[in-house]
Amino acid sequence: MRLREPFRISSGRSHQRRILLVELEDADGAVGWGECVADVTPHYSAETVDTAWLAIPAWIAPVMLGREWDSPEDLRPALELAFRGHPMAKAAVEMAAWHLEAERQGRSLSALLGGSRPQVATGISLGIQDSPEQLARRTTESHEAGYRRIKVKIGPGRDLAFVAAAREALGSQPALSVDANSAYRLDDAPTLAQLDRFELVMIEQPLAADDLLRHASLQPRLATPICLDESITGPDRAEDMIQLGSGRIINIKPGRVGGHTSARLIHDLARAVGIPVWCGGMLETGIGRAHNVALASLPGFSLPGDLSPSARYWEQDIVDPPWTMEQGMVAVPRHRPGLGVEVDRERIEELTVRRLELPSSP
Ligand code: OSB
Ligand code: MG
């Protein structure tokens, strides 16, 4: 699926997304959908859409198929034990199982996960632009569209002047944040400290994904709270962040952390110590978005999520109705069972280039 505009972050650029969808069916014919958030190239994390395509039939399916499961919560420990890594591949299947269970119970995914909000606040993530002036224009447009928080991608040489332009375009409202996608080193602390004057709500993932220790050295040198994204691969890393003081906010993406069970555990332990969390995005289609919106309806998600409506990304989404936003809020379809939107099978059919069916018994 072609994005309506290319999305550029410090580590790479994306225009065309190859989407891997999982449709899970149980013995009674109930169906659940999941979406793998991995990209074509390993720029955000090591996984790609092709490593997930390999991992699902080779190592995930044998664990899951043909067995009885009491709850989708039982999948995470089984998949963790079965083989290492590949959290995005695991998440795609685990989240499909949560959707399937919601359908079985005739409940909304939001309700099944323990969500309570009828609507969720939405922020936009703006990719790196060609110039500060262009970023200022995009920032103003986003403000006018009603977004509750504007996040700007930064990297070395594309930071202070760009953020200054965004801040000037906005004035004091709405909240402004930046996301570095691991583009900096601890030596860059003086530059990062200069961002303090823009009163950002957070700086997301300044340093390397596996570097909680240096984030802990950086945080006391900044007034701006650090939010970790790539670093938080599961509940244990969230605990490490809290213990070490590597950051003060967590971006939870269920597709990054192995699925909804892991995402909820992170939510719960952050909530217990007063760490705000928010739901990140990975340029998902309407299916992944449905999962994110449901998760973001949990009580600890106190900051706006990267939950832009379908039209921000796609000419035509693969769900009906497409996701929309009003006054910076996305409605959580809690009155409808499952995802709360219809999966557009015809559209998916038109777009499908590869398909693999995995029967429960050979
Ligand atoms: O770091 O949050 C990120 C998109 C791709 C990879 C990484 C990130 C992002 C975004 C997009 O910021 C957020 C969205 O889906 O709108
Ligand atoms: Mg991020």
Short mmCIF file of C-alpha atoms and ligand atoms in Angstrom, two decimals:
data_model
loop_
_atom_site.label_atom_id
_atom_site.label_comp_id
_atom_site.label_asym_id
_atom_site.label_seq_id
_atom_site.Cartn_x
_atom_site.Cartn_y
_atom_site.Cartn_z
CA MET A 1 0.00 0.00 0.00
CA ARG A 2 1.33 3.36 -1.01
CA LEU A 3 1.45 6.03 1.70
CA ARG A 4 -0.10 9.32 0.64
CA GLU A 5 3.22 10.97 1.42
CA PRO A 6 6.64 9.48 2.10
CA PHE A 7 7.49 9.18 5.80
CA ARG A 8 11.06 10.01 6.72
CA ILE A 9 12.67 9.28 10.08
CA SER A 10 16.34 9.62 11.09
CA SER A 11 17.09 6.01 10.17
CA GLY A 12 15.26 5.67 6.85
CA ARG A 13 12.38 6.56 4.58
CA SER A 14 9.18 4.72 3.73
CA HIS A 15 6.74 5.31 0.88
CA GLN A 16 5.41 1.93 -0.03
CA ARG A 17 4.35 -0.36 2.80
CA ARG A 18 4.14 -4.10 2.35
CA ILE A 19 1.58 -5.15 4.92
CA LEU A 20 1.56 -8.63 6.44
CA LEU A 21 -1.88 -9.54 7.77
CA VAL A 22 -2.78 -12.55 9.88
CA GLU A 23 -6.25 -14.05 9.78
CA LEU A 24 -6.66 -16.60 12.55
CA GLU A 25 -9.56 -19.03 12.57
CA ASP A 26 -10.58 -21.33 15.41
CA ALA A 27 -12.33 -24.71 15.26
CA ASP A 28 -15.76 -23.04 15.48
CA GLY A 29 -15.05 -20.72 12.56
CA ALA A 30 -14.53 -17.56 14.64
CA VAL A 31 -12.00 -15.24 13.02
CA GLY A 32 -9.48 -12.70 14.31
CA TRP A 33 -7.21 -10.32 12.42
CA GLY A 34 -3.74 -9.05 13.24
CA GLU A 35 -1.27 -6.82 11.43
CA CYS A 36 2.50 -7.12 11.58
CA VAL A 37 4.11 -3.69 12.10
CA ALA A 38 7.51 -4.62 10.64
CA ASP A 39 8.67 -2.55 7.68
CA VAL A 40 10.37 -3.66 4.47
CA THR A 41 13.84 -2.72 5.73
CA PRO A 42 15.41 -3.15 9.22
CA HIS A 43 15.69 0.55 10.06
CA TYR A 44 13.41 0.89 13.08
CA SER A 45 14.30 -2.55 14.46
CA ALA A 46 15.97 -5.69 13.14
CA GLU A 47 12.72 -7.33 12.08
CA THR A 48 11.29 -6.97 8.59
CA VAL A 49 8.10 -8.05 6.91
CA ASP A 50 10.09 -10.92 5.35
CA THR A 51 11.57 -12.15 8.65
CA ALA A 52 8.01 -12.23 10.01
CA TRP A 53 6.85 -14.12 6.92
CA LEU A 54 9.54 -16.68 7.77
CA ALA A 55 8.95 -16.78 11.54
CA ILE A 56 5.18 -17.27 11.49
CA PRO A 57 4.99 -20.60 9.63
CA ALA A 58 8.37 -21.88 10.86
CA TRP A 59 8.18 -21.22 14.61
CA ILE A 60 4.90 -19.59 15.66
CA ALA A 61 2.33 -21.78 13.92
CA PRO A 62 3.69 -25.05 15.36
CA VAL A 63 3.27 -23.64 18.89
CA MET A 64 -0.27 -22.44 18.35
CA LEU A 65 -2.15 -24.56 15.87
CA GLY A 66 -4.17 -27.62 16.76
CA ARG A 67 -4.05 -26.91 20.51
CA GLU A 68 -6.69 -25.72 22.92
CA TRP A 69 -6.18 -22.28 24.44
CA ASP A 70 -8.16 -21.01 27.44
CA SER A 71 -7.24 -17.38 26.95
CA PRO A 72 -5.22 -15.22 24.56
CA GLU A 73 -3.14 -14.39 27.63
CA ASP A 74 -1.64 -17.87 27.51
CA LEU A 75 -0.01 -17.23 24.14
CA ARG A 76 2.67 -14.80 25.30
CA PRO A 77 4.43 -17.16 27.72
CA ALA A 78 4.22 -20.02 25.21
CA LEU A 79 5.69 -17.93 22.38
CA GLU A 80 8.36 -16.43 24.65
CA LEU A 81 9.46 -19.88 25.66
CA ALA A 82 9.34 -21.34 22.15
CA PHE A 83 11.96 -19.15 20.48
CA ARG A 84 13.84 -15.91 20.92
CA GLY A 85 13.09 -12.52 19.50
CA HIS A 86 10.77 -11.73 16.57
CA PRO A 87 8.35 -9.75 18.77
CA MET A 88 6.62 -8.15 15.76
CA ALA A 89 5.89 -11.53 14.19
CA LYS A 90 4.66 -12.86 17.54
CA ALA A 91 2.53 -9.75 18.09
CA ALA A 92 0.76 -10.07 14.72
CA VAL A 93 -0.51 -13.51 15.69
CA GLU A 94 -1.09 -12.80 19.38
CA MET A 95 -3.17 -9.73 18.58
CA ALA A 96 -5.23 -11.72 16.07
CA ALA A 97 -5.98 -14.13 18.93
CA TRP A 98 -7.22 -11.26 21.11
CA HIS A 99 -9.50 -10.12 18.32
CA LEU A 100 -10.73 -13.67 17.83
CA GLU A 101 -11.57 -13.95 21.53
CA ALA A 102 -13.45 -10.62 21.41
CA GLU A 103 -15.54 -11.98 18.51
CA ARG A 104 -16.22 -15.20 20.41
CA GLN A 105 -17.45 -13.26 23.42
CA GLY A 106 -19.36 -10.75 21.31
CA ARG A 107 -17.50 -7.92 23.06
CA SER A 108 -15.47 -5.03 21.78
CA LEU A 109 -11.72 -5.54 21.80
CA SER A 110 -11.50 -2.42 23.96
CA ALA A 111 -13.76 -3.97 26.62
CA LEU A 112 -11.95 -7.31 26.47
CA LEU A 113 -8.59 -5.61 27.06
CA GLY A 114 -9.97 -3.64 30.00
CA GLY A 115 -10.39 -0.31 28.24
CA SER A 116 -12.88 2.27 29.43
CA ARG A 117 -12.48 5.48 27.42
CA PRO A 118 -15.16 6.19 24.80
CA GLN A 119 -12.68 8.23 22.76
CA VAL A 120 -8.91 8.66 22.62
CA ALA A 121 -6.86 11.81 22.10
CA THR A 122 -4.79 11.84 18.94
CA GLY A 123 -1.41 13.28 18.05
CA ILE A 124 0.33 13.41 14.68
CA SER A 125 3.85 12.29 13.89
CA LEU A 126 5.44 14.47 11.20
CA GLY A 127 8.34 12.94 9.27
CA ILE A 128 11.56 14.89 8.64
CA GLN A 129 10.76 17.70 6.19
CA ASP A 130 13.05 19.33 3.63
CA SER A 131 13.28 22.65 5.48
CA PRO A 132 12.22 24.33 8.72
CA GLU A 133 9.74 26.43 6.68
CA GLN A 134 8.09 23.34 5.29
CA LEU A 135 7.89 21.84 8.77
CA ALA A 136 6.31 25.04 10.07
CA ARG A 137 3.63 24.76 7.35
CA ARG A 138 2.92 21.13 8.22
CA THR A 139 2.80 21.96 11.91
CA THR A 140 0.25 24.73 11.34
CA GLU A 141 -1.91 22.45 9.16
CA SER A 142 -1.82 19.74 11.84
CA HIS A 143 -2.82 22.22 14.52
CA GLU A 144 -5.72 23.37 12.35
CA ALA A 145 -6.78 19.77 11.77
CA GLY A 146 -7.30 19.50 15.53
CA TYR A 147 -4.45 17.24 16.64
CA ARG A 148 -3.88 17.31 20.39
CA ARG A 149 -0.12 16.86 20.16
CA ILE A 150 2.34 17.36 17.35
CA LYS A 151 5.47 15.24 17.16
CA VAL A 152 8.35 16.15 14.93
CA LYS A 153 11.02 13.73 13.75
CA ILE A 154 14.54 14.98 14.31
CA GLY A 155 18.14 13.91 13.72
CA PRO A 156 21.59 15.53 13.92
CA GLY A 157 21.58 18.70 11.79
CA ARG A 158 17.81 18.57 11.56
CA ASP A 159 16.94 19.54 15.08
CA LEU A 160 17.24 23.01 16.62
CA ALA A 161 16.23 25.12 13.61
CA PHE A 162 13.42 22.69 12.73
CA VAL A 163 12.01 22.54 16.25
CA ALA A 164 12.30 26.32 16.58
CA ALA A 165 10.23 26.72 13.40
CA ALA A 166 7.60 24.27 14.64
CA ARG A 167 7.40 25.96 18.03
CA GLU A 168 7.08 29.37 16.46
CA ALA A 169 4.33 28.20 14.11
CA LEU A 170 2.36 26.76 17.04
CA GLY A 171 2.72 29.21 19.84
CA SER A 172 2.16 27.52 23.17
CA GLN A 173 -0.58 25.07 22.07
CA PRO A 174 -0.96 22.19 21.45
CA ALA A 175 1.77 20.09 23.01
CA LEU A 176 4.91 19.62 20.93
CA SER A 177 7.34 16.69 21.11
CA VAL A 178 10.27 15.30 19.12
CA ASP A 179 11.33 11.78 18.12
CA ALA A 180 14.97 11.01 17.28
CA ASN A 181 14.65 7.28 16.54
CA SER A 182 18.07 6.62 18.15
CA ALA A 183 19.97 9.16 16.02
CA TYR A 184 22.10 10.67 18.81
CA ARG A 185 25.00 9.68 21.07
CA LEU A 186 25.60 10.65 24.68
CA ASP A 187 28.19 13.17 23.40
CA ASP A 188 25.29 15.07 21.84
CA ALA A 189 23.86 15.89 25.29
CA PRO A 190 24.68 19.63 24.94
CA THR A 191 22.66 19.85 21.69
CA LEU A 192 19.79 17.88 23.19
CA ALA A 193 19.81 20.14 26.26
CA GLN A 194 19.28 23.11 23.94
CA LEU A 195 15.90 21.62 23.07
CA ASP A 196 14.80 22.35 26.65
CA ARG A 197 13.96 25.93 25.72
CA PHE A 198 11.15 24.75 23.42
CA GLU A 199 9.24 23.24 26.37
CA LEU A 200 8.65 19.94 24.67
CA VAL A 201 6.45 17.39 26.42
CA MET A 202 9.10 14.78 25.63
CA ILE A 203 12.05 13.74 23.54
CA GLU A 204 11.45 10.27 22.22
CA GLN A 205 14.26 7.72 21.94
CA PRO A 206 17.33 9.95 21.59
CA LEU A 207 19.91 7.15 22.00
CA ALA A 208 20.33 3.53 20.89
CA ALA A 209 17.57 1.02 21.49
CA ASP A 210 19.66 -1.28 23.71
CA ASP A 211 21.21 1.56 25.71
CA LEU A 212 19.20 2.10 28.87
CA LEU A 213 22.34 3.00 30.81
CA ARG A 214 23.31 6.01 28.67
CA HIS A 215 19.69 7.17 28.62
CA ALA A 216 19.94 7.14 32.42
CA SER A 217 23.03 9.38 32.22
CA LEU A 218 21.31 11.68 29.75
CA GLN A 219 17.99 12.20 31.55
CA PRO A 220 19.33 14.24 34.51
CA ARG A 221 21.12 16.53 32.04
CA LEU A 222 17.81 17.46 30.37
CA ALA A 223 14.75 19.28 31.69
CA THR A 224 12.71 17.62 28.92
CA PRO A 225 11.38 14.17 29.85
CA ILE A 226 12.82 11.29 27.82
CA CYS A 227 10.22 8.92 26.39
CA LEU A 228 11.44 5.48 25.35
CA ASP A 229 10.04 3.71 22.29
CA GLU A 230 12.52 1.29 20.62
CA SER A 231 14.16 0.45 24.01
CA ILE A 232 10.99 -0.93 25.59
CA THR A 233 10.68 -4.38 24.06
CA GLY A 234 8.69 -5.81 26.96
CA PRO A 235 7.76 -5.43 30.65
CA ASP A 236 11.30 -6.19 31.86
CA ARG A 237 12.80 -3.31 29.90
CA ALA A 238 10.08 -1.01 31.26
CA GLU A 239 11.08 -2.07 34.78
CA ASP A 240 14.73 -1.40 33.94
CA MET A 241 13.85 2.07 32.66
CA ILE A 242 12.00 2.87 35.86
CA GLN A 243 14.78 1.47 38.11
CA LEU A 244 17.58 3.19 36.22
CA GLY A 245 15.79 6.47 35.55
CA SER A 246 16.37 6.13 31.80
CA GLY A 247 13.19 8.03 31.00
CA ARG A 248 9.95 9.38 32.41
CA ILE A 249 7.39 8.38 29.75
CA ILE A 250 6.77 5.20 27.73
CA ASN A 251 5.52 4.85 24.16
CA ILE A 252 3.67 1.52 24.03
CA LYS A 253 3.19 -0.12 20.64
CA PRO A 254 1.59 -3.54 21.01
CA GLY A 255 3.13 -4.56 17.68
CA ARG A 256 6.64 -3.82 18.99
CA VAL A 257 6.39 -5.49 22.41
CA GLY A 258 5.04 -8.89 21.36
CA GLY A 259 1.32 -8.14 21.56
CA HIS A 260 -1.50 -6.98 23.80
CA THR A 261 -0.60 -9.05 26.88
CA SER A 262 2.88 -7.57 27.02
CA ALA A 263 1.51 -4.08 26.27
CA ARG A 264 -0.95 -4.37 29.16
CA LEU A 265 1.75 -5.53 31.57
CA ILE A 266 3.85 -2.48 30.65
CA HIS A 267 0.78 -0.27 31.07
CA ASP A 268 0.06 -1.75 34.51
CA LEU A 269 3.54 -1.41 35.89
CA ALA A 270 3.94 2.14 34.55
CA ARG A 271 0.59 3.11 36.05
CA ALA A 272 1.57 1.71 39.44
CA VAL A 273 4.50 4.15 39.63
CA GLY A 274 2.85 7.12 37.92
CA ILE A 275 4.72 6.91 34.61
CA PRO A 276 2.50 8.23 31.78
CA VAL A 277 2.16 6.00 28.73
CA TRP A 278 0.77 6.63 25.27
CA CYS A 279 0.08 4.48 22.25
CA GLY A 280 2.56 4.77 19.40
CA GLY A 281 1.94 3.91 15.78
CA MET A 282 3.81 2.22 12.94
CA LEU A 283 1.92 3.57 9.92
CA GLU A 284 -0.61 0.77 10.29
CA THR A 285 -3.63 0.12 8.13
CA GLY A 286 -7.08 0.27 9.68
CA ILE A 287 -6.61 -3.22 11.16
CA GLY A 288 -3.51 -2.40 13.20
CA ARG A 289 -5.12 0.93 14.05
CA ALA A 290 -8.18 -0.85 15.49
CA HIS A 291 -5.88 -2.74 17.85
CA ASN A 292 -4.04 0.44 18.86
CA VAL A 293 -7.25 2.39 19.45
CA ALA A 294 -8.62 -0.43 21.64
CA LEU A 295 -5.42 -0.55 23.68
CA ALA A 296 -5.28 3.25 23.99
CA SER A 297 -8.70 3.15 25.70
CA LEU A 298 -7.07 1.69 28.83
CA PRO A 299 -6.95 4.13 31.76
CA GLY A 300 -3.17 4.64 31.94
CA PHE A 301 -2.91 5.99 28.38
CA SER A 302 -2.98 9.57 29.58
CA LEU A 303 -1.16 11.27 26.68
CA PRO A 304 -2.37 11.56 23.04
CA GLY A 305 -1.40 8.57 20.86
CA ASP A 306 -0.04 8.39 17.31
CA LEU A 307 -3.51 7.34 16.17
CA SER A 308 -4.08 9.45 13.07
CA PRO A 309 -7.20 8.74 10.99
CA SER A 310 -7.02 6.56 7.86
CA ALA A 311 -6.95 9.51 5.45
CA ARG A 312 -3.61 10.69 6.85
CA TYR A 313 -1.95 7.57 5.49
CA TRP A 314 -4.07 6.00 2.76
CA GLU A 315 -6.09 6.90 -0.29
CA GLN A 316 -8.27 3.92 0.59
CA ASP A 317 -7.99 1.94 3.83
CA ILE A 318 -8.77 -1.78 4.16
CA VAL A 319 -11.47 -1.33 6.79
CA ASP A 320 -15.00 0.02 6.59
CA PRO A 321 -15.70 2.61 7.83
CA PRO A 322 -12.23 4.17 7.71
CA TRP A 323 -10.92 5.70 10.95
CA THR A 324 -11.82 9.33 11.39
CA MET A 325 -10.95 12.05 13.88
CA GLU A 326 -13.09 14.81 15.29
CA GLN A 327 -11.59 17.65 17.28
CA GLY A 328 -8.47 15.61 17.77
CA MET A 329 -10.32 12.60 19.16
CA VAL A 330 -10.88 9.13 17.67
CA ALA A 331 -14.03 7.36 18.86
CA VAL A 332 -13.49 3.91 20.38
CA PRO A 333 -16.13 1.63 18.83
CA ARG A 334 -17.11 0.06 22.14
CA HIS A 335 -20.70 -0.59 21.04
CA ARG A 336 -19.58 -3.06 18.36
CA PRO A 337 -18.03 -6.50 18.88
CA GLY A 338 -14.44 -7.19 17.87
CA LEU A 339 -12.43 -4.48 16.10
CA GLY A 340 -15.48 -2.26 15.67
CA VAL A 341 -14.81 -1.86 11.94
CA GLU A 342 -15.44 -4.26 9.06
CA VAL A 343 -12.40 -5.80 7.39
CA ASP A 344 -12.71 -5.08 3.65
CA ARG A 345 -11.88 -8.52 2.27
CA GLU A 346 -12.47 -7.48 -1.33
CA ARG A 347 -9.96 -4.67 -1.08
CA ILE A 348 -7.47 -6.95 0.65
CA GLU A 349 -7.94 -9.49 -2.13
CA GLU A 350 -7.08 -6.87 -4.75
CA LEU A 351 -3.91 -5.92 -2.90
CA THR A 352 -2.71 -9.41 -1.98
CA VAL A 353 0.51 -10.58 -3.65
CA ARG A 354 1.30 -13.60 -1.47
CA ARG A 355 -0.78 -15.85 0.68
CA LEU A 356 0.03 -18.79 2.88
CA GLU A 357 -2.55 -21.01 4.55
CA LEU A 358 -1.47 -23.00 7.56
CA PRO A 359 -3.85 -25.83 8.44
CA SER A 360 -4.06 -26.95 12.05
CA SER A 361 -3.24 -30.53 11.14
CA PRO A 362 -0.92 -31.47 8.30
O1 OSB B 1 9.25 6.03 16.06
O2 OSB B 1 7.18 6.25 16.45
C1 OSB B 1 8.08 5.96 15.66
C2 OSB B 1 6.62 5.25 12.20
C3 OSB B 1 7.45 4.25 11.76
C4 OSB B 1 8.48 3.84 12.57
C5 OSB B 1 8.68 4.44 13.81
C6 OSB B 1 7.84 5.45 14.26
C7 OSB B 1 6.81 5.87 13.42
C8 OSB B 1 5.93 6.98 13.74
C9 OSB B 1 4.59 6.99 13.02
O3 OSB B 1 6.23 7.91 14.45
C10 OSB B 1 3.44 7.16 13.90
C11 OSB B 1 2.15 6.87 13.18
O4 OSB B 1 1.86 5.69 12.89
O5 OSB B 1 1.43 7.81 12.89
MG MG B 2 9.22 6.64 18.07
#
